[in-house]
PDB file of N, CA and C in Angstrom:
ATOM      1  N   UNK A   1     -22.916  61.343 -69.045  1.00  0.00           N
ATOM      2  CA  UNK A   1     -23.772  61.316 -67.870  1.00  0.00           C
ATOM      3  C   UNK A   1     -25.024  60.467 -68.126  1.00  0.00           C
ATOM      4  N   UNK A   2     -25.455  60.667 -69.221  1.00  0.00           N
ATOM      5  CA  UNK A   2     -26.412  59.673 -69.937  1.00  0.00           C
ATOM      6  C   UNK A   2     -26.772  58.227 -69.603  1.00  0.00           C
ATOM      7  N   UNK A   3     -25.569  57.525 -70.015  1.00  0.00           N
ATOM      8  CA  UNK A   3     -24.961  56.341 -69.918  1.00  0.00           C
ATOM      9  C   UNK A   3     -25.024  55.886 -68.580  1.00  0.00           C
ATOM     10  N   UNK A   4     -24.592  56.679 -67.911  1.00  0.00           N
ATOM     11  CA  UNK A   4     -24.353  56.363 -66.267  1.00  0.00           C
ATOM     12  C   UNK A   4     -25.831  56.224 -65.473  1.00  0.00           C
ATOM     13  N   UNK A   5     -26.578  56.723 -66.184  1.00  0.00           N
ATOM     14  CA  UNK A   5     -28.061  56.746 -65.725  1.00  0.00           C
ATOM     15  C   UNK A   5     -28.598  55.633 -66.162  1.00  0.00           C
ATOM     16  N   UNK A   6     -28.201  55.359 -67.253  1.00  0.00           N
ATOM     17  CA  UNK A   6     -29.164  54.325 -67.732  1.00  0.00           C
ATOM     18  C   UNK A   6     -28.470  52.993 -67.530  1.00  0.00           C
ATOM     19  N   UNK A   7     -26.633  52.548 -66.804  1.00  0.00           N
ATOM     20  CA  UNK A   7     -26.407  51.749 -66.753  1.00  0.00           C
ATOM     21  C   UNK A   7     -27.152  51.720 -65.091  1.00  0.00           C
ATOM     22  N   UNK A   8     -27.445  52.786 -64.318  1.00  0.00           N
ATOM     23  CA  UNK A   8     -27.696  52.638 -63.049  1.00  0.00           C
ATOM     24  C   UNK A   8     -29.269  51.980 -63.276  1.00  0.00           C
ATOM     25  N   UNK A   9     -30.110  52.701 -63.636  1.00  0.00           N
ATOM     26  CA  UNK A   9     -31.546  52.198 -64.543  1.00  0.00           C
ATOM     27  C   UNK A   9     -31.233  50.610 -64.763  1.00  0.00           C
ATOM     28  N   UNK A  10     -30.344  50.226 -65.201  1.00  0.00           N
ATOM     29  CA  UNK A  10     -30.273  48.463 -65.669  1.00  0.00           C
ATOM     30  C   UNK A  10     -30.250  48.210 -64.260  1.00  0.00           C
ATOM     31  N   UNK A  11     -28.874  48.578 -63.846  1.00  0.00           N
ATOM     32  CA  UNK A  11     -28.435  47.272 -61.979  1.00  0.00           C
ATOM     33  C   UNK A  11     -30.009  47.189 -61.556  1.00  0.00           C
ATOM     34  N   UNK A  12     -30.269  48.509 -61.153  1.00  0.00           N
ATOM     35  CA  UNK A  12     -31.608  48.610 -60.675  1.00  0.00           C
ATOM     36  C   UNK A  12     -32.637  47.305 -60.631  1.00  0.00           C
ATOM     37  N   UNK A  13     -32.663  47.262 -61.918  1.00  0.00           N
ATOM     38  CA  UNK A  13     -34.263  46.306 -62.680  1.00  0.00           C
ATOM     39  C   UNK A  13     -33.270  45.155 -62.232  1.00  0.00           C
ATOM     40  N   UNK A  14     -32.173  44.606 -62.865  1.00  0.00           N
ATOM     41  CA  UNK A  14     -31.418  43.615 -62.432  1.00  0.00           C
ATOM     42  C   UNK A  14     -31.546  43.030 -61.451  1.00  0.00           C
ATOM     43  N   UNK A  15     -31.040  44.026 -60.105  1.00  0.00           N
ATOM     44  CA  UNK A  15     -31.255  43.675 -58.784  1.00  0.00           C
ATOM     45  C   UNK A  15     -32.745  43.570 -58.310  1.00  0.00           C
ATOM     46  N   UNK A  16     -33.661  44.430 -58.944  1.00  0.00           N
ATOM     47  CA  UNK A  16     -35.054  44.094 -58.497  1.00  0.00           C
ATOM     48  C   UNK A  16     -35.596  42.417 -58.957  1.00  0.00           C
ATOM     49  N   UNK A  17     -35.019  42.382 -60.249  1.00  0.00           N
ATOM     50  CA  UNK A  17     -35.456  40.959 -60.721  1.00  0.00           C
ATOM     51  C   UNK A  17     -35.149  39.502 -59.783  1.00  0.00           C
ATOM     52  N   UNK A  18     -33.589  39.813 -59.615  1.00  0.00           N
ATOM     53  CA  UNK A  18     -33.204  39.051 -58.633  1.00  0.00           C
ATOM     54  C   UNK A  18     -33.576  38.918 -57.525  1.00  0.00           C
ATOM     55  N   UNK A  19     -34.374  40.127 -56.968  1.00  0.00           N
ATOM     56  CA  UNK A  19     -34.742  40.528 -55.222  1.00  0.00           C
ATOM     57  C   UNK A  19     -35.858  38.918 -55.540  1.00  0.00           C
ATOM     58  N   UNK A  20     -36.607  39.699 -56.743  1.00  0.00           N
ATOM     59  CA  UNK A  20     -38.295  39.081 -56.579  1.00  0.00           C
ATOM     60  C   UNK A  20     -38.184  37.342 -56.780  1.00  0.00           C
ATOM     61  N   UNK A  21     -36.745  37.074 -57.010  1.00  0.00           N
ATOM     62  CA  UNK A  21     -36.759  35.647 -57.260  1.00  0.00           C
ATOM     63  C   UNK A  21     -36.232  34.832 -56.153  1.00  0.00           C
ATOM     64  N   UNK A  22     -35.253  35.620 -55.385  1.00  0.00           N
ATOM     65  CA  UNK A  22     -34.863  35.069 -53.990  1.00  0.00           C
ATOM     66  C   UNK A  22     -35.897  35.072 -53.013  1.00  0.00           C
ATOM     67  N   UNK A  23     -36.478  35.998 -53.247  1.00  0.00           N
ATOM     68  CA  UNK A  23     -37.728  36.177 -52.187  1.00  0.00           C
ATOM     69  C   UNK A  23     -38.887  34.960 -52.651  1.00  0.00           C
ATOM     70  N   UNK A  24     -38.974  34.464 -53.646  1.00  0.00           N
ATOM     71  CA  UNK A  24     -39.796  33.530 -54.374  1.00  0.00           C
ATOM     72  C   UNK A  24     -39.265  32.317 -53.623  1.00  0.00           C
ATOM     73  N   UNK A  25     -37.970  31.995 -53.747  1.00  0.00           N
ATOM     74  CA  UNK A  25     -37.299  30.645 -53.702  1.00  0.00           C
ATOM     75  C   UNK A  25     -36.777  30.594 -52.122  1.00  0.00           C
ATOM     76  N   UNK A  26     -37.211  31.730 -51.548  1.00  0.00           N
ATOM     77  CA  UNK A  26     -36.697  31.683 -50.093  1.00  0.00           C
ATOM     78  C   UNK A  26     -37.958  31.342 -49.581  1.00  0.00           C
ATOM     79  N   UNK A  27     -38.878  31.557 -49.799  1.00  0.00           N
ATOM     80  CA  UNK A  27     -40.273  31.265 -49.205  1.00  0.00           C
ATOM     81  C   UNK A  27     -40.473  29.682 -49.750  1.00  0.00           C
ATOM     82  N   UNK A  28     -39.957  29.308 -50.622  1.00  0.00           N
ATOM     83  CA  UNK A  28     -39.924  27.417 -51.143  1.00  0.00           C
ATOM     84  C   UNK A  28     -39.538  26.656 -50.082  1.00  0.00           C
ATOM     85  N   UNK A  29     -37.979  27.457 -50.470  1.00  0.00           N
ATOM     86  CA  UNK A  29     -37.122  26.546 -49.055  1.00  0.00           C
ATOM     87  C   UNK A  29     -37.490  26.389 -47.912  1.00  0.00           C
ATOM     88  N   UNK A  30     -38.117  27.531 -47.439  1.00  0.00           N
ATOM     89  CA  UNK A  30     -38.839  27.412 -46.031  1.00  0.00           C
ATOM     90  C   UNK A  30     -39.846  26.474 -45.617  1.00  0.00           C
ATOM     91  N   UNK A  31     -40.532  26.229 -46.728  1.00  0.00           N
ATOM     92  CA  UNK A  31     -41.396  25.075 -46.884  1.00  0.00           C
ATOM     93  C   UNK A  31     -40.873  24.085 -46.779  1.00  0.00           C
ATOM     94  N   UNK A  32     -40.102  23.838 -47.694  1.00  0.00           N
ATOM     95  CA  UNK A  32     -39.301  22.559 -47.701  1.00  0.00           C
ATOM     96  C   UNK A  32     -38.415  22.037 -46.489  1.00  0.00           C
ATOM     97  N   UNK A  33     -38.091  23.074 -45.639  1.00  0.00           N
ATOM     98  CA  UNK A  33     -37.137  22.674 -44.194  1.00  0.00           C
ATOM     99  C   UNK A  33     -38.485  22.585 -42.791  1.00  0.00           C
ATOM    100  N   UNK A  34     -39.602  22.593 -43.325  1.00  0.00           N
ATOM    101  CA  UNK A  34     -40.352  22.897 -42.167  1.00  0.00           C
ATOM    102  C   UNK A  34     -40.926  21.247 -42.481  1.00  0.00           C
ATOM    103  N   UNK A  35     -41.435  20.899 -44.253  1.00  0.00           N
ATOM    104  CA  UNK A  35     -41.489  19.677 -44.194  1.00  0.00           C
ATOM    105  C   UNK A  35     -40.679  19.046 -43.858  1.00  0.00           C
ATOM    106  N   UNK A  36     -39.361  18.718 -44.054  1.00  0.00           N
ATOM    107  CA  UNK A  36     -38.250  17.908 -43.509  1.00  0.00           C
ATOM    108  C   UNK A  36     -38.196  17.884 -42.061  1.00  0.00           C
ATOM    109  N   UNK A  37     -38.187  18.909 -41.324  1.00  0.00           N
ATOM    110  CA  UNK A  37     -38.208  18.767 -40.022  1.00  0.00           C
ATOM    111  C   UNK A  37     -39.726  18.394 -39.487  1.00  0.00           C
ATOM    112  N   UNK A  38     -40.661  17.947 -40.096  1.00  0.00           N
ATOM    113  CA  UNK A  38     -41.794  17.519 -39.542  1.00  0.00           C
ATOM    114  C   UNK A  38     -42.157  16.105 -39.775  1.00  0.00           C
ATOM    115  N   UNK A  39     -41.304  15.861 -40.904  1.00  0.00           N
ATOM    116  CA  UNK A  39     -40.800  14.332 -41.469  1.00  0.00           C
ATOM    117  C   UNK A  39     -39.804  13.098 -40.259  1.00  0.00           C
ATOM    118  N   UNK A  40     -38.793  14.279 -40.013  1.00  0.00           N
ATOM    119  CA  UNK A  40     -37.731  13.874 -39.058  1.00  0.00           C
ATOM    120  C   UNK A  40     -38.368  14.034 -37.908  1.00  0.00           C
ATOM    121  N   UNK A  41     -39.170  14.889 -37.304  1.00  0.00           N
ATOM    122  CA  UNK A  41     -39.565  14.725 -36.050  1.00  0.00           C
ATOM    123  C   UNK A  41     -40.847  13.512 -36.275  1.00  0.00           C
ATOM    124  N   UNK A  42     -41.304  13.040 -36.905  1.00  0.00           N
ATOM    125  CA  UNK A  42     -42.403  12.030 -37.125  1.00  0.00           C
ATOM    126  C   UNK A  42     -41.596  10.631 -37.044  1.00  0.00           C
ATOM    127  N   UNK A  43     -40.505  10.662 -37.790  1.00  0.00           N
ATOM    128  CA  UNK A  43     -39.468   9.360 -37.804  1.00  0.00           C
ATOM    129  C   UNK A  43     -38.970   9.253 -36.402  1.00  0.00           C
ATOM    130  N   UNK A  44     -38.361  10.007 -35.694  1.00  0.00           N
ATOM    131  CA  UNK A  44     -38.310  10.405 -33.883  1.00  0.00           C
ATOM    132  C   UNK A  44     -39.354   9.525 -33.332  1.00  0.00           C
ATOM    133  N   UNK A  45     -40.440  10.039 -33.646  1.00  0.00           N
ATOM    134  CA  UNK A  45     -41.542   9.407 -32.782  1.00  0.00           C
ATOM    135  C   UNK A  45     -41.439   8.013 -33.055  1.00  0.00           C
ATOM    136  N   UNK A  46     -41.740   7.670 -34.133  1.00  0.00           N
ATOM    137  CA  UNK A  46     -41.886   5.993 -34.746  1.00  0.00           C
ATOM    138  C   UNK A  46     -40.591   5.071 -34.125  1.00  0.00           C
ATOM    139  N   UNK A  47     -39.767   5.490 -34.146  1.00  0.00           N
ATOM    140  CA  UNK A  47     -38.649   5.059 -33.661  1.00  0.00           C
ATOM    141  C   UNK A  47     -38.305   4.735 -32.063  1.00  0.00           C
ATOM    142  N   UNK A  48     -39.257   6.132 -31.387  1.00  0.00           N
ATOM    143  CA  UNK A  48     -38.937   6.252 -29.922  1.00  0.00           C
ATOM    144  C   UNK A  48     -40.370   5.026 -29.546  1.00  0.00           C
ATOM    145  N   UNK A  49     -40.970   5.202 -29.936  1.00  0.00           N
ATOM    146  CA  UNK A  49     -42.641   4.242 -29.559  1.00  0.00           C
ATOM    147  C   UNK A  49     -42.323   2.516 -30.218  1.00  0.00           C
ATOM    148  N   UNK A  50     -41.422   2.384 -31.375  1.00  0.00           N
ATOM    149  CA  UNK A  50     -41.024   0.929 -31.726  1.00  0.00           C
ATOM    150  C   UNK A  50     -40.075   0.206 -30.232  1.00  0.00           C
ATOM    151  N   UNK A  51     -39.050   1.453 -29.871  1.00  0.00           N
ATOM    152  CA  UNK A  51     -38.184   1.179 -28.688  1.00  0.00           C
ATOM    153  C   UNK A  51     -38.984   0.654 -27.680  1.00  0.00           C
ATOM    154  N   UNK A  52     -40.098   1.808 -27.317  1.00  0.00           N
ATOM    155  CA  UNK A  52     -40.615   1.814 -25.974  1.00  0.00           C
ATOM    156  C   UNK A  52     -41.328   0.383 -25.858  1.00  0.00           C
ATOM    157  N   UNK A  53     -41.830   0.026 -27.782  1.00  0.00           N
ATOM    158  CA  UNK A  53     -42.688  -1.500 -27.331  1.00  0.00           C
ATOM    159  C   UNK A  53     -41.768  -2.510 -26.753  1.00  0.00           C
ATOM    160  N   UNK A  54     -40.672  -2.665 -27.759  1.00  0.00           N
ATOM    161  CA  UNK A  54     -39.670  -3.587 -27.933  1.00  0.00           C
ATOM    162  C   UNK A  54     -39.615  -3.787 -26.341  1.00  0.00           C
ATOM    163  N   UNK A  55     -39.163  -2.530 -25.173  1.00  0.00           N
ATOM    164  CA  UNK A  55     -38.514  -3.061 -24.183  1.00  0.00           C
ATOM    165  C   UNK A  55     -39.548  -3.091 -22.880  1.00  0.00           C
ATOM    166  N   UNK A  56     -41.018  -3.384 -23.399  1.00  0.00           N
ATOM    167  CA  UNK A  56     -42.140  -3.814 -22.765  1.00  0.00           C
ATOM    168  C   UNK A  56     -42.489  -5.316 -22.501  1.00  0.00           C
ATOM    169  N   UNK A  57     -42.213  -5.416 -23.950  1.00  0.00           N
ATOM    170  CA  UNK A  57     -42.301  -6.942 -23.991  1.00  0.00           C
ATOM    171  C   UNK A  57     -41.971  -7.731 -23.402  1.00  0.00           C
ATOM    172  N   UNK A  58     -39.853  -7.668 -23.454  1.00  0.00           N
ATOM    173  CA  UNK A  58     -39.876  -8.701 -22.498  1.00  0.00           C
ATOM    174  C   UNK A  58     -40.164  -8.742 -21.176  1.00  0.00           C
ATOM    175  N   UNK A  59     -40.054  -7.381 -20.544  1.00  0.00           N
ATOM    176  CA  UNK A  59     -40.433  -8.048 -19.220  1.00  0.00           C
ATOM    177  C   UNK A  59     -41.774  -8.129 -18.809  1.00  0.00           C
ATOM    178  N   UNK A  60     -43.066  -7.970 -19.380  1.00  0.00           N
ATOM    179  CA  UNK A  60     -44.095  -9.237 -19.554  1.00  0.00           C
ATOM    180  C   UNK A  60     -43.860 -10.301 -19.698  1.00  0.00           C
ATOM    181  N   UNK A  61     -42.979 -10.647 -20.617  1.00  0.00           N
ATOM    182  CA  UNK A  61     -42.993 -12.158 -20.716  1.00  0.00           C
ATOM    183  C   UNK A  61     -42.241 -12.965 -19.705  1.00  0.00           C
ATOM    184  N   UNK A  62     -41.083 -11.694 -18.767  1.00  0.00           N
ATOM    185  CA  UNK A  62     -40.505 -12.585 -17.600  1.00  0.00           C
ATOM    186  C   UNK A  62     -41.198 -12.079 -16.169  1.00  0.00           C
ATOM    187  N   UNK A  63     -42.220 -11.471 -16.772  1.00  0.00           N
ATOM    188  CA  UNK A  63     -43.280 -11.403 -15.152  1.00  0.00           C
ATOM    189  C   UNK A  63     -43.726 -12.605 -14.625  1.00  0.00           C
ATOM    190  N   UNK A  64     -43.541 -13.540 -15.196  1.00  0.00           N
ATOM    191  CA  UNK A  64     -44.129 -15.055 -15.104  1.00  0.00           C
ATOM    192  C   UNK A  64     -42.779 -15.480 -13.585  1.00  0.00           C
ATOM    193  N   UNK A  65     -41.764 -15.224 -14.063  1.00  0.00           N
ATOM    194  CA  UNK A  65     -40.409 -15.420 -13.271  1.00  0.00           C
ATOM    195  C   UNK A  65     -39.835 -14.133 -12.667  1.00  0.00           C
ATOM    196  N   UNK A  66     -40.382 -13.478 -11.579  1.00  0.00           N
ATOM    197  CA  UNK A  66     -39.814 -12.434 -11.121  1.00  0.00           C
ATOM    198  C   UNK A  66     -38.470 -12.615 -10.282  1.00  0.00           C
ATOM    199  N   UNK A  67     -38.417 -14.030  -9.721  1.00  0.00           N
ATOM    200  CA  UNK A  67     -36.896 -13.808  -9.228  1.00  0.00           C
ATOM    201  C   UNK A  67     -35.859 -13.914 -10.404  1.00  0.00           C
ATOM    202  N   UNK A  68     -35.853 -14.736 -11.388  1.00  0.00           N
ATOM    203  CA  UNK A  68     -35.022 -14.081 -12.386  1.00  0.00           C
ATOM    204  C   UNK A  68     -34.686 -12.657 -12.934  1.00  0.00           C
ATOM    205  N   UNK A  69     -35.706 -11.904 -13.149  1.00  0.00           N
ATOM    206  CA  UNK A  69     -35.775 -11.275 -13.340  1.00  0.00           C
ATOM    207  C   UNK A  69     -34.906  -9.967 -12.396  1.00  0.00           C
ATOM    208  N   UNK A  70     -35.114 -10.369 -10.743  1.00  0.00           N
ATOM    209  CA  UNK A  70     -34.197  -9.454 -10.404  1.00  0.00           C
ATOM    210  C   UNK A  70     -33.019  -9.884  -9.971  1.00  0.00           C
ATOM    211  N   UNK A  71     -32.708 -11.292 -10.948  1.00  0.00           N
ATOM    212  CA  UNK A  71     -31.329 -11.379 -10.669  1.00  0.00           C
ATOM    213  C   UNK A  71     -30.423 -10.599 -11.785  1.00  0.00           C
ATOM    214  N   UNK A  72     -31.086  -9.688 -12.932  1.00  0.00           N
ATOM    215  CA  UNK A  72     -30.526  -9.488 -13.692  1.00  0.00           C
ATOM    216  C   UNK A  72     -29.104  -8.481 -13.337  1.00  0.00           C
ATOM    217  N   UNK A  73     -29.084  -7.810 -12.714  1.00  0.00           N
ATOM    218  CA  UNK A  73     -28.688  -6.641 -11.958  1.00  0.00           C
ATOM    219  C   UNK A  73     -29.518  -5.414 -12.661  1.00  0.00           C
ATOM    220  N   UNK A  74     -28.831  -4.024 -12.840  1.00  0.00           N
ATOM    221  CA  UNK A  74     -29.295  -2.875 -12.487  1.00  0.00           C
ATOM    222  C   UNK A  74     -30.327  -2.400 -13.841  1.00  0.00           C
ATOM    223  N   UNK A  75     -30.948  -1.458 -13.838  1.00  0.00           N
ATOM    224  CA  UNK A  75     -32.028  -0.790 -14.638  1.00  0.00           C
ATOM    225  C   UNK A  75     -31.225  -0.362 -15.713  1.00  0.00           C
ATOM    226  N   UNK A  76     -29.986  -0.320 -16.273  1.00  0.00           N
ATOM    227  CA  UNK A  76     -29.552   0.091 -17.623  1.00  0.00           C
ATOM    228  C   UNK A  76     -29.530  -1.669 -18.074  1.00  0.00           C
ATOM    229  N   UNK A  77     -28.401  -1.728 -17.366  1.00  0.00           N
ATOM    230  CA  UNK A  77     -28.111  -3.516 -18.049  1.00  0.00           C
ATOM    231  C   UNK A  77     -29.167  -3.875 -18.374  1.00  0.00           C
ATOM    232  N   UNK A  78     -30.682  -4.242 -17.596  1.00  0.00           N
ATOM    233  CA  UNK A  78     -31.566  -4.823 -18.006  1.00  0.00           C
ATOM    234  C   UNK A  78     -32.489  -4.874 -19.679  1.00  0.00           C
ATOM    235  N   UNK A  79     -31.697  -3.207 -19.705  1.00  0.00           N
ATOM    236  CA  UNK A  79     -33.195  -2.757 -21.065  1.00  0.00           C
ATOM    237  C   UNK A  79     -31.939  -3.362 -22.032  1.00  0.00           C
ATOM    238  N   UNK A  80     -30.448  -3.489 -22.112  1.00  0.00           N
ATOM    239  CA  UNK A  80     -29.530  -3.545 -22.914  1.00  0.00           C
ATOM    240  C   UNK A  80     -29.930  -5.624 -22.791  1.00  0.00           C
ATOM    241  N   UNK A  81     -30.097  -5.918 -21.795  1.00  0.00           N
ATOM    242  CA  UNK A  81     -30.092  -7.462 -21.953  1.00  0.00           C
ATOM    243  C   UNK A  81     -31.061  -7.976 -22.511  1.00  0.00           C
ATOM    244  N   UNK A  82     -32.446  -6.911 -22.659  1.00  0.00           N
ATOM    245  CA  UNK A  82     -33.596  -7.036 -23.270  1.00  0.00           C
ATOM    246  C   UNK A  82     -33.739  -6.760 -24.976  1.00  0.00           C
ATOM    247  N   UNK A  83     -32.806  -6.012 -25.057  1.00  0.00           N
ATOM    248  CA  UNK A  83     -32.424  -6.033 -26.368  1.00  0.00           C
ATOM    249  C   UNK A  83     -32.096  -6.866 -27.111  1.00  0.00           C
ATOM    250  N   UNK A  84     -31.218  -7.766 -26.373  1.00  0.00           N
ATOM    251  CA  UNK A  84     -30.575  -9.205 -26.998  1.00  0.00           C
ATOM    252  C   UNK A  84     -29.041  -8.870 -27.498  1.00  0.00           C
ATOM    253  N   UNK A  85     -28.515  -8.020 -27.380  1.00  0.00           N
ATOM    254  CA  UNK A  85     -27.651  -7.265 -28.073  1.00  0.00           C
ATOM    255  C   UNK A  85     -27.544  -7.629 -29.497  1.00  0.00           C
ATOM    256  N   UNK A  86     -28.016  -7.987 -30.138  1.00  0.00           N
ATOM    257  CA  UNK A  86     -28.258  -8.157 -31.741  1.00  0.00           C
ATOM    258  C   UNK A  86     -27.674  -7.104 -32.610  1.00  0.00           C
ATOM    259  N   UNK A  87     -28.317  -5.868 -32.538  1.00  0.00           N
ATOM    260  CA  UNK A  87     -27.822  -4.958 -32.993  1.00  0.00           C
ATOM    261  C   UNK A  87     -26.063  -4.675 -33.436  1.00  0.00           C
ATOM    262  N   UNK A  88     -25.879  -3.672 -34.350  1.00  0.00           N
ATOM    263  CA  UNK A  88     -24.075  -3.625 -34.842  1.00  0.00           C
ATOM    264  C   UNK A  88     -23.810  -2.742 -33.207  1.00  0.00           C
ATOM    265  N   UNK A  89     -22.553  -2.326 -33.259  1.00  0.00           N
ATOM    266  CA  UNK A  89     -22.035  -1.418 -32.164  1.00  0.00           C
ATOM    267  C   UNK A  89     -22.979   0.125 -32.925  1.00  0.00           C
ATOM    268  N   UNK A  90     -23.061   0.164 -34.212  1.00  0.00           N
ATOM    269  CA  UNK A  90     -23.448   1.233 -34.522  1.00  0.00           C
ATOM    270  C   UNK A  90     -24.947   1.725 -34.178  1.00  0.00           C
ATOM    271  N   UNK A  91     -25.697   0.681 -34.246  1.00  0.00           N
ATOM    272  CA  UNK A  91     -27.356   0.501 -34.157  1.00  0.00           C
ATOM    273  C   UNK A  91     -27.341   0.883 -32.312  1.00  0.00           C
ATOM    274  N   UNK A  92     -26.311   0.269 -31.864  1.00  0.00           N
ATOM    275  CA  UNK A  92     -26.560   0.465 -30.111  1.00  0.00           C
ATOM    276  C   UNK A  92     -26.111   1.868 -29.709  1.00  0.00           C
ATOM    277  N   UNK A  93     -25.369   2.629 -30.700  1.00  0.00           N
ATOM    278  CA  UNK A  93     -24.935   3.901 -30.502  1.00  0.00           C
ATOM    279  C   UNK A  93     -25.817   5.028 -30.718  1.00  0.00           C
ATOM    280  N   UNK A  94     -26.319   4.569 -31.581  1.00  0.00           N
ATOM    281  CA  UNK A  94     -27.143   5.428 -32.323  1.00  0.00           C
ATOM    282  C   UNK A  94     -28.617   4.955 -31.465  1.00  0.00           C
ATOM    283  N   UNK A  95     -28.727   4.140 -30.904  1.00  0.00           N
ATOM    284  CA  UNK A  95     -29.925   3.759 -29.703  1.00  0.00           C
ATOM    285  C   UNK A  95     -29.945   4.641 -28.646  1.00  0.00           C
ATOM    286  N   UNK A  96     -28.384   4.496 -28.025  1.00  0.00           N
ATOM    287  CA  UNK A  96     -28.100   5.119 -26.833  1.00  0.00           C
ATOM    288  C   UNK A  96     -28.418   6.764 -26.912  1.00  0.00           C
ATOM    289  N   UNK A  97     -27.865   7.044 -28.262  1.00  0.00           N
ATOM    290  CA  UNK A  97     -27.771   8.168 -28.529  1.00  0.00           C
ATOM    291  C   UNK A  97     -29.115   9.176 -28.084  1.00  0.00           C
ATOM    292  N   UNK A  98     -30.307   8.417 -28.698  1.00  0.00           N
ATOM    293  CA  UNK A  98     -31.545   8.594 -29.075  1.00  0.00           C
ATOM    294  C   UNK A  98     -32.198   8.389 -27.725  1.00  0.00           C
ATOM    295  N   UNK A  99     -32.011   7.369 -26.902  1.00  0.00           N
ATOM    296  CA  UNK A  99     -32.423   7.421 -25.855  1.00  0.00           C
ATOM    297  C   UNK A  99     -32.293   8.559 -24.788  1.00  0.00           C
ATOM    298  N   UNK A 100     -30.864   9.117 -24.749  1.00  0.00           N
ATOM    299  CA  UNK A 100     -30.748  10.423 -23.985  1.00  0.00           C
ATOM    300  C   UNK A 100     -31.534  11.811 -24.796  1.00  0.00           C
TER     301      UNK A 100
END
């Protein structure tokens, strides 16, 4: 009966040791996913405000020529023709993506 006490006495401390270290390294991680997601939402922004310049520009620069301009046809085509399509299929997916 001895034995049984004192192997219960070990799990015990065991499991307490372990409690106090998950609880240590769970409060890290939390840190660490709150930086990452404040990283990634900062890259969001930089990304959405580089877009928004990019597709300012040109049509300043074809305000000079407004009937061209609305010969382009409709309000998607335009920001995609303003782009230049340069981009891979992947860069325009991952645009589109981001845009919705």
């Amino acid at each position: 009966m001895e034995r049984l006490r004192r192997r219960i006495e070990l799990f015990r401390r065991h499991h307490t040791g372990c409690e106090n270290r998950y609880d240590s390294t769970a409060m890290e991680r939390l840190e660490m996913e709150r930086q990452q997601t404040f990283a990634l939402h900062q890259r969001c922004l930089q990304t959405k405000a580089k877009r928004s310049n990019k597709h300012r520009q040109p049509p300043a620069a074809a305000s000079a020529d407004p009937v061209g301009q609305r010969g382009t046809g409709g309000g998607g085509t335009s920001a995609d023709l303003a782009d230049g399509g340069s981009g891979t299929p992947g860069e325009q997916s991952r645009n589109s993506t981001l845009i919705a």
